[in-house]
XYZ file of C-alpha atoms in Angstrom:
498
model
C 36.288 106.896 195.039
C 37.594 103.346 195.385
C 40.613 102.852 197.594
C 43.846 103.069 195.626
C 47.399 102.096 196.461
C 49.441 105.094 197.510
C 53.069 106.032 197.730
C 54.045 106.849 201.269
C 55.946 109.943 202.215
C 58.776 107.823 203.645
C 59.087 105.930 200.352
C 59.587 109.208 198.472
C 62.178 110.361 200.994
C 64.006 107.038 200.646
C 64.033 107.256 196.850
C 65.247 110.840 196.998
C 68.042 109.722 199.314
C 69.114 107.038 196.808
C 68.977 109.577 193.972
C 71.133 111.974 195.998
C 73.751 109.256 196.586
C 73.846 108.392 192.886
C 74.265 112.043 191.907
C 77.064 112.624 194.406
C 78.906 109.479 193.257
C 78.767 110.694 189.660
C 80.198 114.049 190.777
C 83.074 112.131 192.401
C 83.670 110.112 189.251
C 82.441 106.805 190.757
C 79.436 104.680 189.765
C 76.530 103.878 192.098
C 74.254 100.876 191.470
C 71.067 100.728 193.590
C 69.608 97.396 194.638
C 65.904 96.785 194.116
C 65.833 94.181 196.888
C 66.948 95.750 200.168
C 68.146 93.524 202.985
C 70.252 96.074 204.814
C 72.246 97.187 201.763
C 70.758 99.743 199.361
C 73.401 99.499 196.656
C 77.089 99.469 195.857
C 79.711 101.850 194.466
C 82.126 100.813 191.714
C 85.305 102.811 192.330
C 86.909 104.503 189.324
C 90.535 105.639 189.029
C 90.804 109.444 188.777
C 92.171 110.740 185.506
C 92.217 107.495 183.513
C 88.593 106.533 184.210
C 89.610 102.896 184.686
C 87.147 100.787 186.680
C 89.211 99.341 189.544
C 87.104 96.265 190.387
C 86.849 97.649 193.935
C 83.419 97.830 195.526
C 81.890 99.621 198.509
C 78.484 98.634 199.865
C 76.094 101.461 200.754
C 73.208 101.795 203.176
C 71.143 104.973 202.901
C 69.544 106.703 205.904
C 67.438 109.558 204.521
C 65.159 111.742 206.671
C 63.231 114.955 206.227
C 63.466 115.623 209.957
C 66.536 116.198 212.066
C 68.609 113.241 213.228
C 69.025 112.550 216.927
C 70.853 115.356 218.689
C 71.385 117.202 215.398
C 72.894 120.667 215.563
C 74.653 122.793 212.958
C 77.825 120.824 213.709
C 76.937 117.203 214.462
C 74.368 114.490 215.155
C 74.264 110.828 216.133
C 72.392 107.758 214.984
C 71.577 104.514 216.838
C 71.913 101.458 214.575
C 69.672 98.413 214.698
C 71.549 95.450 216.178
C 70.658 93.107 213.302
C 71.742 95.671 210.717
C 75.028 96.235 212.528
C 75.751 92.515 212.722
C 74.989 92.205 209.011
C 77.277 95.084 207.989
C 80.185 93.843 210.107
C 79.982 90.197 209.040
C 80.872 90.640 205.369
C 84.196 90.970 203.574
C 83.399 94.249 201.776
C 83.491 97.734 203.317
C 80.075 99.170 204.144
C 79.404 102.913 204.334
C 76.348 104.600 205.814
C 75.079 107.717 204.050
C 72.856 110.004 206.104
C 70.978 112.646 204.163
C 68.364 115.377 204.145
C 67.303 115.170 200.470
C 65.115 118.271 200.636
C 68.089 120.444 201.640
C 70.510 118.473 199.401
C 72.787 117.573 202.322
C 74.534 114.244 202.963
C 77.165 112.842 205.325
C 78.863 109.481 205.566
C 80.884 107.081 207.693
C 82.494 103.671 207.220
C 80.958 101.058 209.524
C 84.130 99.275 210.626
C 85.812 102.602 211.402
C 82.765 103.753 213.370
C 82.669 100.515 215.422
C 86.318 99.478 215.961
C 85.824 97.488 219.176
C 83.338 95.589 221.305
C 82.491 98.599 223.476
C 81.436 100.783 220.543
C 79.509 97.911 218.971
C 77.569 97.370 222.175
C 76.509 101.037 222.207
C 75.525 100.932 218.476
C 75.858 104.723 218.192
C 77.352 106.490 215.159
C 78.598 110.053 215.718
C 78.756 112.319 212.659
C 80.714 115.546 212.295
C 78.784 117.558 209.709
C 81.862 119.550 208.660
C 84.406 116.770 208.129
C 82.147 113.917 206.974
C 80.228 115.519 204.139
C 79.340 113.126 201.327
C 80.310 115.255 198.353
C 82.978 115.526 195.664
C 85.770 115.936 198.234
C 85.021 112.439 199.601
C 86.101 110.727 196.351
C 89.708 110.086 197.425
C 88.677 108.865 200.872
C 86.378 106.272 199.284
C 89.305 105.011 197.197
C 91.424 104.596 200.321
C 88.781 102.378 201.919
C 89.784 99.604 199.532
C 93.391 99.588 200.844
C 93.342 98.833 204.618
C 93.164 95.195 205.642
C 90.457 96.098 208.188
C 88.113 97.389 205.506
C 87.107 94.343 203.496
C 88.778 91.569 201.539
C 92.550 91.920 201.897
C 95.366 90.173 200.078
C 98.663 90.709 201.886
C 101.482 91.801 199.555
C 104.741 89.911 199.393
C 107.039 91.069 202.231
C 109.704 93.587 201.242
C 112.718 94.459 203.368
C 114.065 97.976 202.954
C 117.271 99.530 204.211
C 116.630 103.234 204.761
C 119.697 105.432 204.634
C 119.313 108.667 206.575
C 121.071 111.987 206.122
C 122.702 111.564 209.558
C 126.488 111.249 209.558
C 127.777 109.843 212.892
C 130.705 111.512 214.613
C 133.241 108.750 215.234
C 136.148 110.730 216.651
C 136.671 114.110 218.316
C 139.437 115.791 220.343
C 139.749 114.580 223.945
C 139.520 117.998 225.612
C 137.526 121.230 225.366
C 139.312 124.466 226.262
C 137.481 127.591 227.429
C 138.257 130.979 228.912
C 136.559 134.318 229.596
C 136.288 136.083 226.248
C 137.959 139.438 225.585
C 135.453 140.162 222.809
C 131.690 139.854 222.460
C 131.377 139.551 218.686
C 133.161 137.665 215.920
C 134.057 140.756 213.900
C 136.102 142.284 216.711
C 137.654 138.942 217.604
C 138.651 138.338 213.995
C 140.172 141.814 213.785
C 142.231 141.096 216.884
C 143.596 137.907 215.346
C 144.326 139.710 212.082
C 146.207 142.452 213.945
C 148.480 139.764 215.360
C 149.075 138.464 211.838
C 147.290 135.257 212.764
C 144.376 133.260 211.457
C 142.660 130.518 213.403
C 139.493 128.490 213.060
C 137.546 126.070 215.185
C 136.519 128.457 218.002
C 133.262 130.004 219.131
C 132.113 132.867 221.346
C 129.226 131.906 223.596
C 127.874 133.369 226.841
C 130.983 135.475 227.506
C 133.343 132.566 226.844
C 135.686 131.577 224.054
C 135.655 127.810 223.433
C 137.802 125.607 221.233
C 139.164 122.103 220.887
C 142.567 123.813 220.390
C 144.716 124.880 223.332
C 144.087 128.501 224.227
C 147.153 129.170 226.353
C 149.842 128.516 223.721
C 148.075 129.332 220.453
C 147.001 132.379 218.418
C 143.646 132.150 220.214
C 145.319 133.442 223.415
C 144.575 136.999 222.227
C 140.857 136.258 222.524
C 141.076 135.329 226.207
C 140.406 137.764 229.072
C 141.404 135.276 231.768
C 143.087 131.979 232.408
C 141.914 129.082 230.208
C 140.265 126.000 231.637
C 140.347 122.492 230.343
C 137.439 119.995 230.380
C 137.082 116.426 229.225
C 135.169 116.210 225.948
C 133.148 113.210 227.143
C 131.644 115.375 229.886
C 130.370 117.902 227.351
C 129.354 115.338 224.756
C 127.304 113.357 227.267
C 125.825 116.253 229.228
C 122.048 116.435 229.649
C 122.180 120.200 230.172
C 120.639 121.868 227.110
C 122.907 124.921 227.264
C 125.967 122.659 227.324
C 124.603 120.637 224.398
C 124.031 123.821 222.368
C 127.546 125.049 223.099
C 129.026 121.701 222.150
C 126.991 121.510 218.918
C 128.176 125.009 217.995
C 131.773 124.054 218.686
C 131.503 120.935 216.526
C 129.983 122.986 213.722
C 132.689 125.678 213.773
C 135.446 123.086 214.005
C 134.163 121.205 210.963
C 133.747 124.451 208.997
C 137.426 125.234 209.517
C 138.689 121.724 208.750
C 138.132 121.716 204.985
C 140.200 124.331 203.095
C 138.177 123.811 199.920
C 134.994 124.987 201.653
C 133.941 128.561 202.337
C 131.416 129.704 204.946
C 128.604 131.905 203.602
C 127.414 133.988 206.559
C 124.186 135.262 204.974
C 123.128 131.845 203.636
C 124.419 129.986 206.712
C 125.942 127.212 204.645
C 129.337 125.955 203.478
C 130.042 125.794 199.769
C 132.957 124.775 197.579
C 135.369 127.549 196.681
C 136.023 128.459 193.068
C 138.983 126.764 191.411
C 142.014 128.900 190.536
C 141.171 128.969 186.830
C 137.374 128.826 187.350
C 137.238 125.405 185.746
C 134.941 122.569 186.839
C 135.786 120.527 189.883
C 134.420 117.102 190.824
C 134.330 115.599 194.320
C 132.452 113.181 196.536
C 133.310 109.911 194.844
C 132.780 106.918 197.085
C 130.099 104.536 198.399
C 126.738 105.369 196.883
C 128.069 108.092 194.558
C 130.231 108.430 191.478
C 130.990 111.982 192.514
C 129.538 115.183 191.132
C 130.651 118.520 189.782
C 130.819 120.625 192.947
C 131.912 123.801 191.169
C 131.561 124.763 187.549
C 130.629 127.412 184.981
C 127.403 127.555 182.987
C 127.205 129.244 179.610
C 124.896 132.142 178.899
C 121.764 131.147 177.027
C 122.100 133.931 174.428
C 125.878 133.799 174.119
C 127.368 130.303 174.653
C 130.866 131.851 174.655
C 130.081 133.818 177.815
C 129.640 132.411 181.339
C 126.180 133.102 182.699
C 126.804 131.891 186.241
C 128.917 129.544 188.350
C 127.384 126.954 190.640
C 128.851 125.879 193.974
C 127.660 122.761 195.794
C 126.641 123.881 199.287
C 125.749 122.213 202.569
C 123.813 123.183 205.669
C 124.699 121.180 208.765
C 123.131 120.661 212.146
C 124.772 118.696 214.932
C 122.424 116.767 217.197
C 122.670 113.978 219.734
C 120.403 110.949 219.306
C 120.507 107.971 221.672
C 123.838 109.124 223.022
C 125.505 109.468 219.596
C 126.389 112.800 217.977
C 125.402 113.142 214.324
C 125.918 115.748 211.645
C 122.634 116.224 209.783
C 123.326 116.927 206.100
C 121.086 119.237 204.093
C 122.432 119.735 200.547
C 122.080 123.248 199.162
C 123.282 125.329 196.198
C 125.103 128.634 195.719
C 125.307 130.737 192.536
C 127.910 133.401 191.704
C 128.816 135.605 188.737
C 132.602 135.178 188.998
C 133.184 132.427 191.557
C 132.999 134.924 194.432
C 130.218 137.526 193.979
C 126.724 136.183 194.544
C 124.571 136.168 191.409
C 121.843 138.871 191.405
C 119.262 136.173 190.639
C 120.640 133.675 193.165
C 117.355 133.458 195.068
C 115.387 132.721 191.927
C 117.889 130.159 190.707
C 117.774 128.468 194.096
C 113.966 128.485 194.118
C 113.943 126.962 190.654
C 116.290 124.105 191.462
C 114.425 123.322 194.685
C 111.224 122.866 192.671
C 112.895 120.532 190.216
C 114.807 118.222 192.535
C 113.601 114.693 193.271
C 114.666 111.728 195.402
C 117.652 110.740 193.209
C 119.058 114.286 193.342
C 118.729 114.546 197.123
C 120.137 111.053 197.550
C 123.051 111.751 195.226
C 124.076 115.043 196.823
C 123.725 113.586 200.333
C 126.107 110.765 199.410
C 128.516 113.236 197.780
C 128.745 115.289 200.956
C 129.006 112.216 203.195
C 131.890 110.871 201.101
C 133.618 114.241 201.064
C 133.350 114.867 204.818
C 134.606 111.437 205.859
C 137.455 111.218 203.361
C 140.831 110.336 204.830
C 143.469 113.020 205.189
C 146.380 112.854 202.732
C 150.064 113.846 202.979
C 149.194 117.499 202.390
C 146.329 117.689 204.879
C 146.476 117.711 208.678
C 144.308 115.103 210.429
C 140.869 116.547 211.031
C 139.880 116.967 214.675
C 136.303 115.780 214.040
C 135.899 112.627 211.968
C 132.840 110.844 210.646
C 131.626 107.351 209.787
C 129.171 106.200 207.133
C 125.618 107.498 206.824
C 123.365 105.920 209.459
C 120.964 103.253 208.155
C 118.030 101.297 209.497
C 116.349 98.134 208.260
C 112.556 97.874 208.196
C 110.432 94.823 207.419
C 107.935 96.714 205.291
C 108.348 98.307 201.917
C 106.476 101.026 200.059
C 106.389 101.194 196.288
C 107.853 104.621 195.480
C 105.383 104.936 192.588
C 102.599 105.326 195.155
C 103.974 108.708 196.201
C 102.089 111.402 194.324
C 100.924 115.025 194.532
C 99.002 116.323 197.510
C 95.209 116.060 197.094
C 93.407 119.126 195.787
C 91.726 119.615 199.130
C 95.106 120.095 200.811
C 95.689 123.472 199.140
C 93.389 126.433 198.812
C 92.498 128.038 195.523
C 94.663 131.021 196.466
C 97.632 128.695 197.071
C 97.157 127.106 193.637
C 97.084 130.527 191.957
C 100.132 131.600 193.965
C 102.015 128.476 192.805
C 101.167 129.273 189.176
C 102.324 132.876 189.667
C 105.629 131.689 191.174
C 106.246 129.340 188.217
C 105.520 132.111 185.737
C 107.761 134.475 187.680
C 110.568 131.902 187.720
C 110.435 131.421 183.952
C 110.429 135.195 183.501
C 113.385 135.690 185.820
C 115.392 132.883 184.223
C 114.850 134.559 180.861
C 115.944 137.913 182.313
C 119.002 136.215 183.814
C 119.790 134.763 180.393
C 119.752 131.285 181.960
C 118.642 128.035 180.363
C 116.463 125.901 182.697
C 118.445 122.878 181.518
C 121.426 124.253 183.408
C 119.486 123.831 186.634
C 118.535 120.300 185.684
C 122.160 119.473 184.946
C 123.008 120.030 188.629
C 120.440 117.423 189.590
C 121.237 114.889 186.886
C 125.029 115.094 187.184
C 126.288 111.669 188.194
C 122.795 110.118 188.238
C 122.106 106.833 186.530
C 120.565 107.284 183.103
C 118.050 104.556 183.828
C 116.914 106.034 187.140
C 113.124 106.391 186.871
C 113.167 109.182 189.398
C 115.579 111.408 187.471
C 114.199 114.959 187.333
C 112.704 116.293 184.169
C 111.631 119.757 183.135
C 107.933 120.202 183.913
C 105.505 122.428 182.109
C 103.766 125.238 184.089
C 100.622 123.112 184.137
C 102.339 120.196 185.835
C 103.748 121.486 189.085
C 102.863 118.547 191.333
C 105.641 117.728 193.756
C 106.357 114.444 195.415
C 104.631 114.156 198.790
C 107.649 113.983 200.993
C 111.335 113.256 200.571
C 111.429 109.586 201.067
C 114.006 107.485 199.287
C 114.940 103.932 200.005
C 117.313 101.124 199.261
C 115.682 97.848 198.240
C 117.587 94.628 198.356
C 121.005 96.252 198.657
C 120.581 99.315 196.413
C 121.960 102.585 197.851
C 119.630 105.401 198.845
C 119.160 108.351 201.166
C 116.325 110.131 202.926
C 116.295 113.848 203.637
C 115.362 114.787 207.168
C 115.059 112.436 210.057
């Protein structure tokens, strides 16, 4: 038989590798276009926006490395590949990102890496070796989001720098600006707060702003000539506050933070300490009517206590809400701050905790957004640093304005979205759906309208605020990734946690 042209085995492997890349790109939702003339680039990927299907005019170049034998040093976990110098120079010289796709077409396996990430410096480029982790660098459907991100960094192709944005970030840290000059301590006659409180009550006295710690009773108030004398088992001592406030001893810092916390808790008659919840919340008004507070910089004030009508009987009160606050005192760069964490409390009569309080709290936590956190943080900051009036004694611990910081970079808040699917397991997703269904069921059993929860978040918020919370359907439970809020060009804001 006359000699005929044949297709080599390596050609078939190469074509199968290209076909595998095209199939995986389609599974991701992107489009792969092979090149018929190969000079170090086998094709390119047109990136497509998830959900909308919009073609983004963002391109990744692709070089395929397909083999039917094992790559160098290949194990079940990893392998490496030595690049040709000319190929490497070619891939690094362009203005578009280049990815390498390594595959075993016969076993339908593929892995990938981005060239500029694999060779970030001169040392790695001189070695020309790519290391692949077979578990974390699989080229499959889960790589779709990572390919989209390659079009963002300035080191990964053509980059147009955005216009500079200056942001002023307002934290939830309230600086302590003034505190009593001395700390008083003495050996404690009691080891627990219940017994100590009973001893004060037996003397017909009430006192706040003291703590029991390590066999001592501590207070900013004088112990020798005050109702607290009954708590002392020995002679009181007196120490300068600056020594405690500036101490590097962790035990001393913890004692001082506890003393600050107890002192603040007892300095606001309108607030009540909830031992089980470990927060302060506003007391009920005498006639159980609504009360508004917290008006000041960054806030128009909000309803900090109020009734909510029953869903089935609007003439009956279903529950009362109390604005609540968790605090933590901490020292940063030599300054003591009160960290504010807004919370909520629900009662049936202004005093007794609602039987569905946990569910109501879980529901409102799922619905809140940046504007709600920002608003409540400002409310509490304004309330805590308000000036004493004629009917109020000067507070021993006083605060300034919320701490801020200016940064020379800005992030468009619209970029914040739900966590990627790969970040949660299938069991977690089912659990989330079960919790949402359970919440709706419990709210119905509690005869509570979900809009009542939303009203706590929207109260005092600007009607035009794009971040105002809205009721979400059970199928749309995506939360914002993080609690970042900002102030652009002079607009107030707050961030939770710091």
